[in-house]
PDB file of C-alpha atoms in Angstrom:
ATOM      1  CA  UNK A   1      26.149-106.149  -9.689  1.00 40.00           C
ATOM      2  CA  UNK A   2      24.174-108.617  -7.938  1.00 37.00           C
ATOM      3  CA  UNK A   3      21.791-105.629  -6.275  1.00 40.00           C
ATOM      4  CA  UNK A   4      21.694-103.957  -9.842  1.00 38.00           C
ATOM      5  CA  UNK A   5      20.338-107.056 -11.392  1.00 36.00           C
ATOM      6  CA  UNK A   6      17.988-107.500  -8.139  1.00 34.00           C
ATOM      7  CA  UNK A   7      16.916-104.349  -8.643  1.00 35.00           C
ATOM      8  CA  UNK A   8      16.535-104.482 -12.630  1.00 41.00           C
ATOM      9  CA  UNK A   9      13.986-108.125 -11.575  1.00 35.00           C
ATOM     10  CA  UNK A  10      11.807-106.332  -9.267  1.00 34.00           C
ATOM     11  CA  UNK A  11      11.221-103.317 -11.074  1.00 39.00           C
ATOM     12  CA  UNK A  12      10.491-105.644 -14.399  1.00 40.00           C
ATOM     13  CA  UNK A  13       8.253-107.823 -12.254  1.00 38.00           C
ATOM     14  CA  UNK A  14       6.543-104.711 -10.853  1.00 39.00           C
ATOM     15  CA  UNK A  15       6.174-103.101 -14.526  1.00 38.00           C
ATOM     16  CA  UNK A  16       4.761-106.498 -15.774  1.00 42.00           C
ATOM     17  CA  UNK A  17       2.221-106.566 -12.896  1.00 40.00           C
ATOM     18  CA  UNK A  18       0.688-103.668 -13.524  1.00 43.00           C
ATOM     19  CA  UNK A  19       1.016-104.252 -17.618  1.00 43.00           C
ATOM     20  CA  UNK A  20      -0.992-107.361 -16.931  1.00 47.00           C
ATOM     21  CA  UNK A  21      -3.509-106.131 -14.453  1.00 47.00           C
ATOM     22  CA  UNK A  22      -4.247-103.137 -17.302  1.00 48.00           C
ATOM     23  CA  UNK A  23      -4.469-105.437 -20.287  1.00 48.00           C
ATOM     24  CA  UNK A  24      -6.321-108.244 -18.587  1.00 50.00           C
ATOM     25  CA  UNK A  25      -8.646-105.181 -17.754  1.00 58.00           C
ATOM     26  CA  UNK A  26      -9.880-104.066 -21.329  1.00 68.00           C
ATOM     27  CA  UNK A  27     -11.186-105.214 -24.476  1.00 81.00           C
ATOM     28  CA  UNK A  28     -11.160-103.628 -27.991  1.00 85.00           C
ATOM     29  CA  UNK A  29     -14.711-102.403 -29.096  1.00 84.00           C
ATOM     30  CA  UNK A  30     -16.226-100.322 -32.005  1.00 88.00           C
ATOM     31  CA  UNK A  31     -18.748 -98.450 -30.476  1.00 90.00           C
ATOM     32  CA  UNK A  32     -20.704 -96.938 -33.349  1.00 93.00           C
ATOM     33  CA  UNK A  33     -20.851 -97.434 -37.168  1.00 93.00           C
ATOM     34  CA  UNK A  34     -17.797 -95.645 -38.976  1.00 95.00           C
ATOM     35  CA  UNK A  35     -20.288 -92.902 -41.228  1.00 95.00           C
ATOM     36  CA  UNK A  36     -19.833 -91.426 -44.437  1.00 96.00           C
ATOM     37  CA  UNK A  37     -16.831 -89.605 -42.172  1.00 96.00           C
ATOM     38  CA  UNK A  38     -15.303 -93.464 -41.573  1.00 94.00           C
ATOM     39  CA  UNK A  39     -14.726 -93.238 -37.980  1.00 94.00           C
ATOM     40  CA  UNK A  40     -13.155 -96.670 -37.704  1.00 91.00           C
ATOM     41  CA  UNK A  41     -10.837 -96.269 -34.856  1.00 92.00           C
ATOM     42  CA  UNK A  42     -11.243 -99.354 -32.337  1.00 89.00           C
ATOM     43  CA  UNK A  43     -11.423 -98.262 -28.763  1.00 86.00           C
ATOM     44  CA  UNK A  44     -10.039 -99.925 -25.598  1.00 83.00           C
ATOM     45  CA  UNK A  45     -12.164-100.205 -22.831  1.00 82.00           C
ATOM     46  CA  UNK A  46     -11.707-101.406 -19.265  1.00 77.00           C
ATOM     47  CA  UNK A  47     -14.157-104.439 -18.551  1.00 74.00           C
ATOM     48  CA  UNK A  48     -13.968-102.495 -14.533  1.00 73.00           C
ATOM     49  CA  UNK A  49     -15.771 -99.286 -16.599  1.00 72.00           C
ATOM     50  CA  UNK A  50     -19.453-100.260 -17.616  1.00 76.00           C
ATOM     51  CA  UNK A  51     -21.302 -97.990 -19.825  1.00 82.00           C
ATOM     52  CA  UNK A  52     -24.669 -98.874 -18.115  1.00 83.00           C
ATOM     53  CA  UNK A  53     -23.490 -97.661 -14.768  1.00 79.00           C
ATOM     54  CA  UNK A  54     -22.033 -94.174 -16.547  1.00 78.00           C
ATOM     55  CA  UNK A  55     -25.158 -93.884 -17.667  1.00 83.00           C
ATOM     56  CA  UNK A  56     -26.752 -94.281 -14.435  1.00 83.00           C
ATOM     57  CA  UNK A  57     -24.292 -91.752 -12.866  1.00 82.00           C
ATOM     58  CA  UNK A  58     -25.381 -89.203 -15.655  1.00 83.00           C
ATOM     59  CA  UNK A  59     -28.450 -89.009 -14.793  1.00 86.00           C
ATOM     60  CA  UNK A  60     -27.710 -88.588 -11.467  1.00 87.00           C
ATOM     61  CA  UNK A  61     -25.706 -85.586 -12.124  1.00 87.00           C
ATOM     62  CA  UNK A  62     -27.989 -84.041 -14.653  1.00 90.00           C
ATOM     63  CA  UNK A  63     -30.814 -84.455 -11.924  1.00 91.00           C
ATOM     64  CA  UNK A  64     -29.063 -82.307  -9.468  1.00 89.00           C
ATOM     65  CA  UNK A  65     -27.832 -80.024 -12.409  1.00 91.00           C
ATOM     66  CA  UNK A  66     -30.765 -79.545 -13.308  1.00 95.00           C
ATOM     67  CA  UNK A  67     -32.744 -79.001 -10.295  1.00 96.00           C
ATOM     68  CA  UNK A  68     -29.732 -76.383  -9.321  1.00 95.00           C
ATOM     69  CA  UNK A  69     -30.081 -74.590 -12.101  1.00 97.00           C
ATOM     70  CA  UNK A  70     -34.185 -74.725 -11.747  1.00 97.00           C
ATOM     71  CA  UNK A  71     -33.696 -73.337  -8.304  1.00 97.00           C
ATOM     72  CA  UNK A  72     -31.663 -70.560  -9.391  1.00 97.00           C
ATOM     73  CA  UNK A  73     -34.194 -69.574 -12.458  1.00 97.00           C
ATOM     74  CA  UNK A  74     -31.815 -70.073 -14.789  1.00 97.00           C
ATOM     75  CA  UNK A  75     -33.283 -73.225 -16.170  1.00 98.00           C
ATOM     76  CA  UNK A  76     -34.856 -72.588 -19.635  1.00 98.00           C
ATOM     77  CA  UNK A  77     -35.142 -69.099 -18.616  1.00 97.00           C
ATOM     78  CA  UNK A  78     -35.587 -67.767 -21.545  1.00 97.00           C
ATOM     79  CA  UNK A  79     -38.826 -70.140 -24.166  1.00 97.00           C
ATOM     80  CA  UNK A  80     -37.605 -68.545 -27.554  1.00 98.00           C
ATOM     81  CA  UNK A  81     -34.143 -70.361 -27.406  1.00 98.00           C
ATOM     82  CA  UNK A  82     -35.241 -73.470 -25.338  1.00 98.00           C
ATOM     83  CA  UNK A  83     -37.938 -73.833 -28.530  1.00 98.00           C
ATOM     84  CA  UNK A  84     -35.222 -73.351 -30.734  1.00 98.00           C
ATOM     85  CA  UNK A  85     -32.954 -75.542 -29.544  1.00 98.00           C
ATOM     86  CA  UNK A  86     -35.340 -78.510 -28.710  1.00 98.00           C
ATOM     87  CA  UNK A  87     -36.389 -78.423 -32.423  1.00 98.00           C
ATOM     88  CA  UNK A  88     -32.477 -78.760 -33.937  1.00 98.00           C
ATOM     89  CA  UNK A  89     -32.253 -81.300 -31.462  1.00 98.00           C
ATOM     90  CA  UNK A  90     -35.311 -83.528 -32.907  1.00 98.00           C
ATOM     91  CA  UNK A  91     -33.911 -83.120 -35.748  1.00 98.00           C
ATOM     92  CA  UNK A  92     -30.341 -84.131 -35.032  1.00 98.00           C
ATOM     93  CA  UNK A  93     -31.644 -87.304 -32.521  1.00 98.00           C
ATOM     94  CA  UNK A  94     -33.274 -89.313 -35.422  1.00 98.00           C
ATOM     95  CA  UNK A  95     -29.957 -88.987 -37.278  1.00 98.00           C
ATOM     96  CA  UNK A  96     -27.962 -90.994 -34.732  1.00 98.00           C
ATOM     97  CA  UNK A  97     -29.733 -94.144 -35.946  1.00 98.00           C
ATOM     98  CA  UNK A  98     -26.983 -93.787 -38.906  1.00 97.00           C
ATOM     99  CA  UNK A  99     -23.791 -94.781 -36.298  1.00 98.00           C
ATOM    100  CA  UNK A 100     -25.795 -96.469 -33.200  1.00 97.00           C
ATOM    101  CA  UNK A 101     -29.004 -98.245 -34.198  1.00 97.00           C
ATOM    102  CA  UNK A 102     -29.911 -97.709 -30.136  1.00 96.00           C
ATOM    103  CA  UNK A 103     -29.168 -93.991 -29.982  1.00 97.00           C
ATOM    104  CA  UNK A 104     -32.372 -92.637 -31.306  1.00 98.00           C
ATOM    105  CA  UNK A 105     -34.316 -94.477 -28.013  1.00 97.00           C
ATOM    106  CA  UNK A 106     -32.045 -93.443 -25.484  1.00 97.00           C
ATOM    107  CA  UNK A 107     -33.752 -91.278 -23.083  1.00 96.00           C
ATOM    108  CA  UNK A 108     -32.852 -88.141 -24.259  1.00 97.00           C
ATOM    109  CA  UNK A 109     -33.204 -84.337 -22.427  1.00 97.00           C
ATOM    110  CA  UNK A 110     -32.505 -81.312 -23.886  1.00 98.00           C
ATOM    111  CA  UNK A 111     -32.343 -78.327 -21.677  1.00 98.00           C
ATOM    112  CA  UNK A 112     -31.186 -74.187 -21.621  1.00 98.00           C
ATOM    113  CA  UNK A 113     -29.089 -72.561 -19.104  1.00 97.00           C
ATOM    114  CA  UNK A 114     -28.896 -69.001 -18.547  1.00 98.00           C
ATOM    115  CA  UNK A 115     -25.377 -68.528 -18.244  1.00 96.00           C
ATOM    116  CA  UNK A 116     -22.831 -66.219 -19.794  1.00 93.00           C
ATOM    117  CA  UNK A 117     -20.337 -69.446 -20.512  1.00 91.00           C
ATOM    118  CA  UNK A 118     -19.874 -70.087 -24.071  1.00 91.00           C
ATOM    119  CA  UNK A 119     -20.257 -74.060 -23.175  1.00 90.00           C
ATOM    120  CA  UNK A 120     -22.666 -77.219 -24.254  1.00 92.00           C
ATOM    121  CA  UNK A 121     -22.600 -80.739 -23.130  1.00 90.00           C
ATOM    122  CA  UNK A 122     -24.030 -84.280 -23.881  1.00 92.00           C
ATOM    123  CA  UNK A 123     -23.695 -87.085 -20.596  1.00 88.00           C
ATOM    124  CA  UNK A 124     -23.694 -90.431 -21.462  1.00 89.00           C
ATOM    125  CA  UNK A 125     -27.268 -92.063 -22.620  1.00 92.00           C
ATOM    126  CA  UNK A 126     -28.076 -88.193 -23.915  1.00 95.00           C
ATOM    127  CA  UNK A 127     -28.436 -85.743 -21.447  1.00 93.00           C
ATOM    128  CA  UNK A 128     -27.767 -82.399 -23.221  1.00 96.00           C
ATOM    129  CA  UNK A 129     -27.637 -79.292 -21.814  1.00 95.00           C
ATOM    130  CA  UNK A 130     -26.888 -76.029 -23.906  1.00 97.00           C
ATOM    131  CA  UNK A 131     -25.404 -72.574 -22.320  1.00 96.00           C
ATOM    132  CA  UNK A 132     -27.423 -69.564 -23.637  1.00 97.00           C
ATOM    133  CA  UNK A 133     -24.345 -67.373 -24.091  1.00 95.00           C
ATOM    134  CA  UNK A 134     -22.841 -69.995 -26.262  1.00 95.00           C
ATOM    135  CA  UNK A 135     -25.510 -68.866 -28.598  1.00 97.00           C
ATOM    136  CA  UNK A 136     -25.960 -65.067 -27.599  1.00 96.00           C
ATOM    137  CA  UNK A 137     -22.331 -64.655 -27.403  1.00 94.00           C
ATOM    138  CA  UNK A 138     -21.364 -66.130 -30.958  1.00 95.00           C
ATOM    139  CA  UNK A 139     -24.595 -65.159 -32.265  1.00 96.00           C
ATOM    140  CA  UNK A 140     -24.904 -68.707 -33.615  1.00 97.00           C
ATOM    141  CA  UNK A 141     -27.494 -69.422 -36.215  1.00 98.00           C
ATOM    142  CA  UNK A 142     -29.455 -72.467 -35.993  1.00 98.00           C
ATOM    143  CA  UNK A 143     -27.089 -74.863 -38.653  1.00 98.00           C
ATOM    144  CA  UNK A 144     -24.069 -73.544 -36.284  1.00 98.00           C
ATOM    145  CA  UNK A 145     -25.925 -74.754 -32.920  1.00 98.00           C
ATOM    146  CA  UNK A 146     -26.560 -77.886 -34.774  1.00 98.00           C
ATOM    147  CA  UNK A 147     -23.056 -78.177 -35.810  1.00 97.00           C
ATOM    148  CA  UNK A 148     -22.061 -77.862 -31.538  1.00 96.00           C
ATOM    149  CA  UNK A 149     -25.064 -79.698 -30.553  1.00 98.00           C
ATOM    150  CA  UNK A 150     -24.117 -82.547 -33.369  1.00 98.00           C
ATOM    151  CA  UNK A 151     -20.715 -82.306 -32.146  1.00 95.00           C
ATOM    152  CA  UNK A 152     -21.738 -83.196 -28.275  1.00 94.00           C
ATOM    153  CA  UNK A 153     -24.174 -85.821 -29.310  1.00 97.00           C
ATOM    154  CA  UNK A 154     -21.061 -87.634 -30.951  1.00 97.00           C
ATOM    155  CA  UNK A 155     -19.194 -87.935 -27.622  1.00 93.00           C
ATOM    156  CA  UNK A 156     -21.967 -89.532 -25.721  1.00 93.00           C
ATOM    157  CA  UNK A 157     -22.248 -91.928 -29.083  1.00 96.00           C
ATOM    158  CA  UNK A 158     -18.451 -93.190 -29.462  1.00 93.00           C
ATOM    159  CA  UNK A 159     -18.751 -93.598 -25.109  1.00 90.00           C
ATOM    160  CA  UNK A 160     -15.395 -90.846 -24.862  1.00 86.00           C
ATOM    161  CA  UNK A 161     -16.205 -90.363 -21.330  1.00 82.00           C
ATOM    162  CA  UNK A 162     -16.394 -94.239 -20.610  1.00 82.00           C
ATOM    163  CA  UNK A 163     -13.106 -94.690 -22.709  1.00 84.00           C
ATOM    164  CA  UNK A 164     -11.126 -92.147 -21.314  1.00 81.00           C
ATOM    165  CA  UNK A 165     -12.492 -93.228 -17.778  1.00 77.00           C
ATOM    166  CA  UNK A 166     -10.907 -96.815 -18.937  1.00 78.00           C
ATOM    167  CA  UNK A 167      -8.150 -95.332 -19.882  1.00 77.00           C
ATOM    168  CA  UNK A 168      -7.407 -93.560 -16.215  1.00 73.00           C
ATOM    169  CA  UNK A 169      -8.114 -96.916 -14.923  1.00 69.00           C
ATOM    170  CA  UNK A 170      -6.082 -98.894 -16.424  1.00 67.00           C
ATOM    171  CA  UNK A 171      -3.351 -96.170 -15.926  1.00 65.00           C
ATOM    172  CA  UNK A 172      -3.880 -96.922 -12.105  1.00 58.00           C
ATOM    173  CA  UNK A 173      -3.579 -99.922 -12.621  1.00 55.00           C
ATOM    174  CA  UNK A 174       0.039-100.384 -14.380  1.00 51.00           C
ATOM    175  CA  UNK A 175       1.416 -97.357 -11.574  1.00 46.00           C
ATOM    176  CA  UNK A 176       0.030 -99.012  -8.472  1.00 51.00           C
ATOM    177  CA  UNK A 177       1.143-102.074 -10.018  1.00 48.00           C
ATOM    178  CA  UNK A 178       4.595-100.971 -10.334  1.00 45.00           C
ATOM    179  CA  UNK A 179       4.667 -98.797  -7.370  1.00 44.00           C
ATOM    180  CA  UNK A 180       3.663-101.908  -5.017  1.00 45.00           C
ATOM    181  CA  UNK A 181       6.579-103.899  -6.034  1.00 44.00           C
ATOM    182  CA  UNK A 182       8.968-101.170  -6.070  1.00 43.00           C
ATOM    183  CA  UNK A 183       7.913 -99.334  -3.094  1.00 46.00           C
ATOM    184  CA  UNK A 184       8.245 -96.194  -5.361  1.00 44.00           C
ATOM    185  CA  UNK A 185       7.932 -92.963  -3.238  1.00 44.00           C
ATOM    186  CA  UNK A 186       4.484 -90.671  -3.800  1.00 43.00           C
ATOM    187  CA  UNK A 187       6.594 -88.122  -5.918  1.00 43.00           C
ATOM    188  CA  UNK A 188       7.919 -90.550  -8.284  1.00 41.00           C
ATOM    189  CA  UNK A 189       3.779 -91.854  -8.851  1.00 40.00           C
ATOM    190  CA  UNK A 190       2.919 -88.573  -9.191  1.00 48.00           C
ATOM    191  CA  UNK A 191       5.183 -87.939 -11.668  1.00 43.00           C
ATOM    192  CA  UNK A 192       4.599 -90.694 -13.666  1.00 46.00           C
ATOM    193  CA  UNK A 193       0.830 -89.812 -13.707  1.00 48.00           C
ATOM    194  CA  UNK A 194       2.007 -86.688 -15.133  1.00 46.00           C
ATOM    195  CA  UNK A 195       3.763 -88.338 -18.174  1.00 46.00           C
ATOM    196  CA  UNK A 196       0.587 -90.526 -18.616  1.00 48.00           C
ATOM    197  CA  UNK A 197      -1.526 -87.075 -19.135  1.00 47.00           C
ATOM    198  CA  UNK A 198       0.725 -85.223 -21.421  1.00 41.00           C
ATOM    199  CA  UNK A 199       2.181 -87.848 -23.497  1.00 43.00           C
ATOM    200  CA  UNK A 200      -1.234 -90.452 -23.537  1.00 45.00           C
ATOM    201  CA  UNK A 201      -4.054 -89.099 -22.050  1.00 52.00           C
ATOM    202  CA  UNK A 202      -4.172 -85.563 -23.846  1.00 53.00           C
ATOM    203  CA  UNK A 203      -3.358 -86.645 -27.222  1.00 55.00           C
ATOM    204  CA  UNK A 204      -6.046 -89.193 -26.571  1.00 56.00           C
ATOM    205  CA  UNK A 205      -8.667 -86.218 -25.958  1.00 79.00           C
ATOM    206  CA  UNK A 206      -7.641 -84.224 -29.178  1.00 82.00           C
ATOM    207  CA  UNK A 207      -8.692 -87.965 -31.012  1.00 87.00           C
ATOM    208  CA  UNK A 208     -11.891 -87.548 -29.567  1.00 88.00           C
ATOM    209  CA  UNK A 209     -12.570 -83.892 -30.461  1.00 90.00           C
ATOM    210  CA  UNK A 210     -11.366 -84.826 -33.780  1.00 92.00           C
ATOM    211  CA  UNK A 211     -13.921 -87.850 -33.669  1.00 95.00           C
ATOM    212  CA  UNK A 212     -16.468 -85.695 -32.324  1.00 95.00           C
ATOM    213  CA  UNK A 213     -16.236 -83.425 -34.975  1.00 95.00           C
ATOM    214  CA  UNK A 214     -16.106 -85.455 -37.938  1.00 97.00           C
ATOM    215  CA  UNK A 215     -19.243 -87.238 -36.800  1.00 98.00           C
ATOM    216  CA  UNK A 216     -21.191 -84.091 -35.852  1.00 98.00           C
ATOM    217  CA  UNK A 217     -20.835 -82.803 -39.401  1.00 98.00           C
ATOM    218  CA  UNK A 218     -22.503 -85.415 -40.626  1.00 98.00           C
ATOM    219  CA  UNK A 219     -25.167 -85.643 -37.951  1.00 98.00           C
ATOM    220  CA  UNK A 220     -25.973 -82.079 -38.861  1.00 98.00           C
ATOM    221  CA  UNK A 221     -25.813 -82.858 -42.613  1.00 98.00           C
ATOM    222  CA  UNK A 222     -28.454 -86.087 -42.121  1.00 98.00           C
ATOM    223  CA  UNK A 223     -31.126 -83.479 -40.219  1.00 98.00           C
ATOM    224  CA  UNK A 224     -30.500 -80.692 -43.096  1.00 97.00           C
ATOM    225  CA  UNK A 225     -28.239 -78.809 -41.293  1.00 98.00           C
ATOM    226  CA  UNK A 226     -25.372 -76.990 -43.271  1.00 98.00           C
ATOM    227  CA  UNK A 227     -22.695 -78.938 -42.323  1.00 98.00           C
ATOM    228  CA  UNK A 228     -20.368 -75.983 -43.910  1.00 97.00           C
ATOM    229  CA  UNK A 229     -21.269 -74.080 -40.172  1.00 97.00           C
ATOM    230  CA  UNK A 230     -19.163 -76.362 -38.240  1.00 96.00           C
ATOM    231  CA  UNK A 231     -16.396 -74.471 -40.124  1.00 96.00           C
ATOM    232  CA  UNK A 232     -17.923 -70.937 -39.143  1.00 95.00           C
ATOM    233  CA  UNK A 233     -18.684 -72.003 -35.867  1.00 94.00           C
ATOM    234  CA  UNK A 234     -14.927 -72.460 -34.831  1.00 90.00           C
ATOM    235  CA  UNK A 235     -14.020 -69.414 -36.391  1.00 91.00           C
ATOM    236  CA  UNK A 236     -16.183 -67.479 -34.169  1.00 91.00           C
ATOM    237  CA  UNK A 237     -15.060 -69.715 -31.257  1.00 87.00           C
ATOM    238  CA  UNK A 238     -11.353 -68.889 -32.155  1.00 84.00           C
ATOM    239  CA  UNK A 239     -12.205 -65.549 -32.236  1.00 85.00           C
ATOM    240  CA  UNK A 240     -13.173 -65.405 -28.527  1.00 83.00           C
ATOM    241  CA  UNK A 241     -10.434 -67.534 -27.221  1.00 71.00           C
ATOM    242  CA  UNK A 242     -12.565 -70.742 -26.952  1.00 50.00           C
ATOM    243  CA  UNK A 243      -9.360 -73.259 -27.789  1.00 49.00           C
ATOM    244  CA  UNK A 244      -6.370 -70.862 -26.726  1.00 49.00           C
ATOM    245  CA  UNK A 245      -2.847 -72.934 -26.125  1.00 46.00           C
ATOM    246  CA  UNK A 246      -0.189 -74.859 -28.063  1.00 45.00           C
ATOM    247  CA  UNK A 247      -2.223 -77.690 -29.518  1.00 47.00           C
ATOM    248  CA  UNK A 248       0.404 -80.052 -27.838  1.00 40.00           C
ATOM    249  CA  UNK A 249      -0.900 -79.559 -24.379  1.00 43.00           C
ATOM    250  CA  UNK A 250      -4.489 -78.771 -25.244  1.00 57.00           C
ATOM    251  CA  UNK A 251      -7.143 -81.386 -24.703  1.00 58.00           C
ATOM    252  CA  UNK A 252      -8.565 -79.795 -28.022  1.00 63.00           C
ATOM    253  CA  UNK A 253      -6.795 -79.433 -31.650  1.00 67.00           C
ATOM    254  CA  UNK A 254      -5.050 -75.944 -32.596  1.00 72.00           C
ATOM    255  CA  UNK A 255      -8.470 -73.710 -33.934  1.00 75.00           C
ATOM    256  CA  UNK A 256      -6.521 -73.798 -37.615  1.00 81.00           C
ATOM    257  CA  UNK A 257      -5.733 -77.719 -37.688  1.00 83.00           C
ATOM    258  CA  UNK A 258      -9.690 -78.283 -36.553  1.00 87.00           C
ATOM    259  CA  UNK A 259     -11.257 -75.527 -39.209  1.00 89.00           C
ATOM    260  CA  UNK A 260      -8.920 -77.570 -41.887  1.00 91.00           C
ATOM    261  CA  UNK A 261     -10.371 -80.790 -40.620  1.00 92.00           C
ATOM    262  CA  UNK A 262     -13.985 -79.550 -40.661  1.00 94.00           C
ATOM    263  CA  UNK A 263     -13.555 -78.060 -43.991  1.00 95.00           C
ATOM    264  CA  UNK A 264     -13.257 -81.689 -45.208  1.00 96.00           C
ATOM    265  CA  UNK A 265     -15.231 -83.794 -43.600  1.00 96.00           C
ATOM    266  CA  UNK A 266     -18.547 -80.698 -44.434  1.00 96.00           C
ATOM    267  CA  UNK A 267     -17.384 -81.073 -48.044  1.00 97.00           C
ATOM    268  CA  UNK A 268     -17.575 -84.872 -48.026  1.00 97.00           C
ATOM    269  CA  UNK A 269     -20.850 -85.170 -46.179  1.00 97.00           C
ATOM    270  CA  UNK A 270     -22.598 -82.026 -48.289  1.00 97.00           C
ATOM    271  CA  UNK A 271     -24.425 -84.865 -50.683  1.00 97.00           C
ATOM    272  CA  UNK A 272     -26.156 -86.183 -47.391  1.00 97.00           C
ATOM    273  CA  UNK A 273     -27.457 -82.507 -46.696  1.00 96.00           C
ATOM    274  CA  UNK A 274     -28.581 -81.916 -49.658  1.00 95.00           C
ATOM    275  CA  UNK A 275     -30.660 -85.162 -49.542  1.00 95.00           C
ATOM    276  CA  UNK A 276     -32.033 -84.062 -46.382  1.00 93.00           C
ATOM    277  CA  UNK A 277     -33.004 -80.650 -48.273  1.00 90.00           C
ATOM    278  CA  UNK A 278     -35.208 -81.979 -50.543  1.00 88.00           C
ATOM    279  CA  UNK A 279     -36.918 -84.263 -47.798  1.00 86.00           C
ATOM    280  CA  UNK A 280     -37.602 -81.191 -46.056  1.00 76.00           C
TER     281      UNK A 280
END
């Protein structure tokens, strides 16, 4: 009995360690202005996880992304769709103003790479780059690049990759915390990191898409883009296996729970674009 309780102390003392070492780590923070789409969720970040040095890291990475794929000659390879694309993202940049005031100065780059992946990307501080079979292979119009393009813009705007770095922080945190005092073995850590990522961290990711989405639809919508695309966009990307897997251990929502989504959130932000229409 006496072990038992023993036991029952440490591991409580252990768990409380690394409860307080996470907590004592983050802060709540509303990173951009909730939209038309009211995206209101307050986000936890870890005060160990600073935005400015993501930033810095980003560009570091697109740097030697970039000068890869320049070396290769797949950078901008081909000036029809690197014009096209540059000019939906002026248009789309200028919208940002509407959820972060700051957005519309970052330093923003906007770049094509030959490749056959059907992919597109926004770093923190807005370093975009855009795959060229995303667009070949989907045969994308311009208001359905504008819908992905709006889409990626939105996760370097809400800081996802800064919130779910504070969230794998502050995961290591509460397991070394408890695995110090309890002298867990490395299977039984390993494990629980596991149960983090499918029962936390991946449900956490299909928030963000989610987010991602709603606030790309009205991005596109403020730069006269038919928001209405987003919805034929991910029918195309269903179509070629682009979110395959049970939606409970994807990092992205089930194709048909997203198009429903989308379907909504174009129809509520379709006064904005046609505002922008007659401005154009």
């Amino acid at each position: 009995m006496f072990d038992a309780m023993r036991f029952g102390w440490v591991k409580a003392a252990g768990l409380a360690l690394g409860l307080s070492l996470g907590l004592s780590a983050c802060q709540s923070v509303q990173t951009t202005g909730a939209g038309v789409v009211g995206v209101e969720r307050q986000q936890r970040m870890s005060a160990l996880v600073s935005e400015a040095e993501l930033r810095q890291g980003a560009v570091q990475a697109y740097r030697e992304q970039i000068t890869k794929e320049r070396q290769n000659g797949t950078l901008n390879a081909d000036p029809g769709m690197t014009s096209r694309v540059k000019a939906i993202a002026a248009r789309l940049i200028p919208a940002t103003g509407a959820f972060r005031p700051d957005a519309p100065a970052w330093a923003w780059e906007v770049n094509v790479i030959r490749s056959d992946s059907i992919n597109a990307w926004c770093m923190p501080g807005g370093k975009i780059a855009v795959y060229s079979g995303l667009i070949d292979k989907l045969a994308l119009n311009d208001d359905e690049i504008a819908a992905v393009m709006g889409h990626e813009i939105a996760h370097a705007l809400r800081e996802h990759a800064r919130e779910r770095a504070s969230e794998q922080v502050t995961a290591g945190l509460l397991i070394q915390g408890g695995a110090m005092v309890l002298g867990a073995p490395g299977g039984s850590v390993d494990m629980a990191k596991l149960a983090y990522q499918v029962t936390l961290g991946l449900p956490n990711s299909r928030l963000h898409e989610s987010e991602a989405d709603r606030i790309g639809v009205e991005l596109a919508a403020r730069s006269g883009y038919d928001p209405r695309a987003a919805v034929t966009l991910w029918q195309k990307m269903a179509r070629a296996g682009g979110s395959g897997g049970p939606q409970w251990l994807s990092t992205h929502p089930a194709a048909d729970t997203r198009i429903r989504d989308l379907e909504v959130y174009a129809a509520r932000v379709a006064p904005l674009y046609q505002q922008a229409k007659s401005r154009r």
